[in-house]
Amino acid sequence: MRIYVPATWPMLRTLVKNGTVDPIGGTAFALTPRLRESYTSGDEEELEYAALTEAARASLRLLAVELGVGEDTTPARRVVIAADLDDVTLRPDLDDGAVRIAGTVPFETIAAVHVDNDEAEYAVRQAAGAVDAADMGDLDAEFLVGEAEDHELAWYDPSEVAFLVELG
């Protein structure tokens, strides 16, 4: 199953250093039956994109914590790691596309890495500070999150991740 792991820049550094990434709480996102049912239309690719988008929103939540503790070395960029794993458990207690994985994600299973470009950093920083309020229905906060989500994540092949981290 293709999963989308919400991540941050430090998690990407760990992936390069150790060859694995450890999803926070084992949480990732995927095209689950529940996510498929929540859309009235859409082909496989569009629904996979919806799972990727849920992971990108979760990345904002992770950034909110890292940036909130004054982490100066964390770029304000959403990171989503796409990987193919078999041992995936559905999480109906969370978002429609939420799944739980057991253990770490080995580098060999990674299909792609999606990351914000430099020009998204201001919007992502603002959105990270507002994502909780947006989840609670604050319209101004929803606007800020929407501004970040208007930025498309760039796609990187796994072979490019070390160079990406080095340049980042």
Short mmCIF file of C-alpha atoms in Angstrom, two decimals:
data_model
loop_
_atom_site.label_atom_id
_atom_site.label_comp_id
_atom_site.label_asym_id
_atom_site.label_seq_id
_atom_site.Cartn_x
_atom_site.Cartn_y
_atom_site.Cartn_z
CA MET A 1 0.00 0.00 0.00
CA ARG A 2 1.26 3.50 -0.78
CA ILE A 3 1.43 5.49 2.42
CA TYR A 4 2.18 9.16 3.02
CA VAL A 5 4.17 9.93 6.15
CA PRO A 6 3.88 13.48 7.53
CA ALA A 7 7.37 14.67 8.37
CA THR A 8 9.58 17.67 9.04
CA TRP A 9 13.05 18.69 7.95
CA PRO A 10 14.75 17.09 11.00
CA MET A 11 12.98 13.82 10.18
CA LEU A 12 14.32 14.09 6.62
CA ARG A 13 17.83 14.59 8.02
CA THR A 14 17.39 11.46 10.13
CA LEU A 15 16.25 9.55 7.05
CA VAL A 16 19.45 10.51 5.25
CA LYS A 17 21.64 9.74 8.26
CA ASN A 18 20.06 6.46 9.42
CA GLY A 19 18.31 5.16 6.30
CA THR A 20 14.95 5.04 8.08
CA VAL A 21 12.22 7.40 9.20
CA ASP A 22 10.12 6.83 12.30
CA PRO A 23 6.60 8.24 11.84
CA ILE A 24 5.32 10.08 14.91
CA GLY A 25 2.97 7.69 16.69
CA GLY A 26 3.20 5.33 13.72
CA THR A 27 0.74 7.58 11.91
CA ALA A 28 0.64 7.91 8.15
CA PHE A 29 -2.04 8.44 5.50
CA ALA A 30 -3.22 6.33 2.61
CA LEU A 31 -6.06 5.80 0.19
CA THR A 32 -8.23 3.89 2.65
CA PRO A 33 -11.74 2.61 1.97
CA ARG A 34 -13.08 5.33 4.29
CA LEU A 35 -11.22 8.06 2.35
CA ARG A 36 -12.52 6.62 -0.93
CA GLU A 37 -16.09 6.67 0.43
CA SER A 38 -15.79 10.31 1.51
CA TYR A 39 -15.43 11.42 -2.12
CA THR A 40 -18.32 11.20 -4.56
CA SER A 41 -15.98 11.12 -7.53
CA GLY A 42 -12.32 10.99 -8.43
CA ASP A 43 -9.98 8.53 -10.00
CA GLU A 44 -7.23 6.65 -8.16
CA GLU A 45 -4.66 9.42 -8.72
CA GLU A 46 -6.97 12.15 -7.40
CA LEU A 47 -7.78 10.11 -4.31
CA GLU A 48 -4.10 9.38 -3.68
CA TYR A 49 -3.55 13.15 -3.88
CA ALA A 50 -6.22 13.58 -1.19
CA ALA A 51 -4.24 11.24 1.10
CA LEU A 52 -1.06 13.20 0.32
CA THR A 53 -2.90 16.42 1.19
CA GLU A 54 -4.00 14.99 4.56
CA ALA A 55 -0.37 14.09 5.28
CA ALA A 56 0.73 17.62 4.33
CA ARG A 57 -1.78 19.05 6.81
CA ALA A 58 -0.42 16.70 9.48
CA SER A 59 3.08 17.93 8.62
CA LEU A 60 1.86 21.43 9.50
CA ARG A 61 0.84 20.13 12.92
CA LEU A 62 4.31 18.66 13.45
CA LEU A 63 5.87 21.95 12.37
CA ALA A 64 3.67 23.84 14.82
CA VAL A 65 5.35 21.93 17.64
CA GLU A 66 8.90 22.26 16.29
CA LEU A 67 8.60 25.94 15.45
CA GLY A 68 6.78 26.59 18.74
CA VAL A 69 9.73 25.38 20.78
CA GLY A 70 12.06 27.78 19.01
CA GLU A 71 13.74 25.26 16.72
CA ASP A 72 15.87 27.65 14.63
CA THR A 73 17.26 25.03 12.27
CA THR A 74 13.89 23.75 11.08
CA PRO A 75 12.88 25.21 7.72
CA ALA A 76 9.19 26.04 7.65
CA ARG A 77 8.43 23.52 4.92
CA ARG A 78 5.93 20.71 4.88
CA VAL A 79 7.50 17.31 4.18
CA VAL A 80 5.62 14.18 3.10
CA ILE A 81 7.40 10.89 2.51
CA ALA A 82 5.63 8.47 0.15
CA ALA A 83 6.48 4.81 0.70
CA ASP A 84 5.13 1.39 -0.17
CA LEU A 85 4.49 -0.85 2.85
CA ASP A 86 2.43 -3.98 3.45
CA ASP A 87 2.00 -3.89 7.24
CA VAL A 88 -0.58 -1.11 7.53
CA THR A 89 -3.52 -0.90 9.94
CA LEU A 90 -6.54 1.35 9.37
CA ARG A 91 -7.18 4.11 11.95
CA PRO A 92 -10.92 4.87 11.89
CA ASP A 93 -10.48 6.93 15.07
CA LEU A 94 -8.58 9.62 13.14
CA ASP A 95 -8.96 11.29 9.72
CA ASP A 96 -10.47 9.34 6.83
CA GLY A 97 -7.07 8.49 5.36
CA ALA A 98 -5.20 7.80 8.59
CA VAL A 99 -3.33 4.53 9.01
CA ARG A 100 -0.88 3.12 11.53
CA ILE A 101 2.33 1.44 10.60
CA ALA A 102 4.45 -0.77 12.79
CA GLY A 103 8.05 0.33 13.18
CA THR A 104 10.16 2.48 10.94
CA VAL A 105 9.98 3.16 7.22
CA PRO A 106 13.14 1.85 5.52
CA PHE A 107 14.70 3.97 2.80
CA GLU A 108 14.30 1.12 0.27
CA THR A 109 10.48 1.42 0.51
CA ILE A 110 10.39 5.14 -0.27
CA ALA A 111 8.87 6.02 -3.63
CA ALA A 112 9.17 9.82 -3.40
CA VAL A 113 9.58 12.75 -1.06
CA HIS A 114 7.36 15.82 -1.34
CA VAL A 115 8.63 19.12 0.10
CA ASP A 116 7.64 22.78 -0.01
CA ASN A 117 9.86 25.14 -1.98
CA ASP A 118 11.60 28.13 -0.39
CA GLU A 119 8.88 30.53 -1.51
CA ALA A 120 6.29 28.69 0.61
CA GLU A 121 8.15 29.15 3.90
CA TYR A 122 6.40 32.36 5.02
CA ALA A 123 2.93 30.93 4.34
CA VAL A 124 3.83 27.60 5.96
CA ARG A 125 5.21 29.32 9.07
CA GLN A 126 1.97 31.32 9.41
CA ALA A 127 -0.15 28.21 8.81
CA ALA A 128 1.78 26.14 11.35
CA GLY A 129 0.92 28.72 13.98
CA ALA A 130 -2.75 28.66 12.97
CA VAL A 131 -3.48 25.01 12.14
CA ASP A 132 -5.01 24.14 15.51
CA ALA A 133 -7.34 27.14 15.38
CA ALA A 134 -8.24 26.23 11.78
CA ASP A 135 -9.16 22.73 12.93
CA MET A 136 -11.53 24.34 15.44
CA GLY A 137 -13.24 26.42 12.72
CA ASP A 138 -11.50 29.80 13.04
CA LEU A 139 -12.02 31.39 9.61
CA ASP A 140 -8.92 33.60 9.76
CA ALA A 141 -6.80 30.60 10.68
CA GLU A 142 -8.40 28.55 7.90
CA PHE A 143 -7.38 31.30 5.48
CA LEU A 144 -3.75 31.09 6.64
CA VAL A 145 -3.73 27.30 6.29
CA GLY A 146 -5.28 27.66 2.84
CA GLU A 147 -2.51 30.05 1.83
CA ALA A 148 0.07 27.38 2.67
CA GLU A 149 -1.94 24.65 0.97
CA ASP A 150 -2.04 26.76 -2.21
CA HIS A 151 1.67 25.97 -2.56
CA GLU A 152 2.21 22.68 -4.35
CA LEU A 153 4.74 20.33 -2.81
CA ALA A 154 7.74 19.63 -5.03
CA TRP A 155 8.43 15.98 -5.91
CA TYR A 156 11.85 14.43 -5.29
CA ASP A 157 13.14 11.01 -6.21
CA PRO A 158 14.61 9.11 -3.24
CA SER A 159 18.05 9.36 -4.84
CA GLU A 160 17.82 13.18 -4.54
CA VAL A 161 16.97 13.34 -0.83
CA ALA A 162 20.57 13.53 0.44
CA PHE A 163 21.28 16.44 -1.91
CA LEU A 164 18.04 18.13 -0.90
CA VAL A 165 18.94 17.93 2.79
CA GLU A 166 22.49 19.13 2.13
CA LEU A 167 21.24 22.17 0.20
CA GLY A 168 18.35 22.85 2.59
#
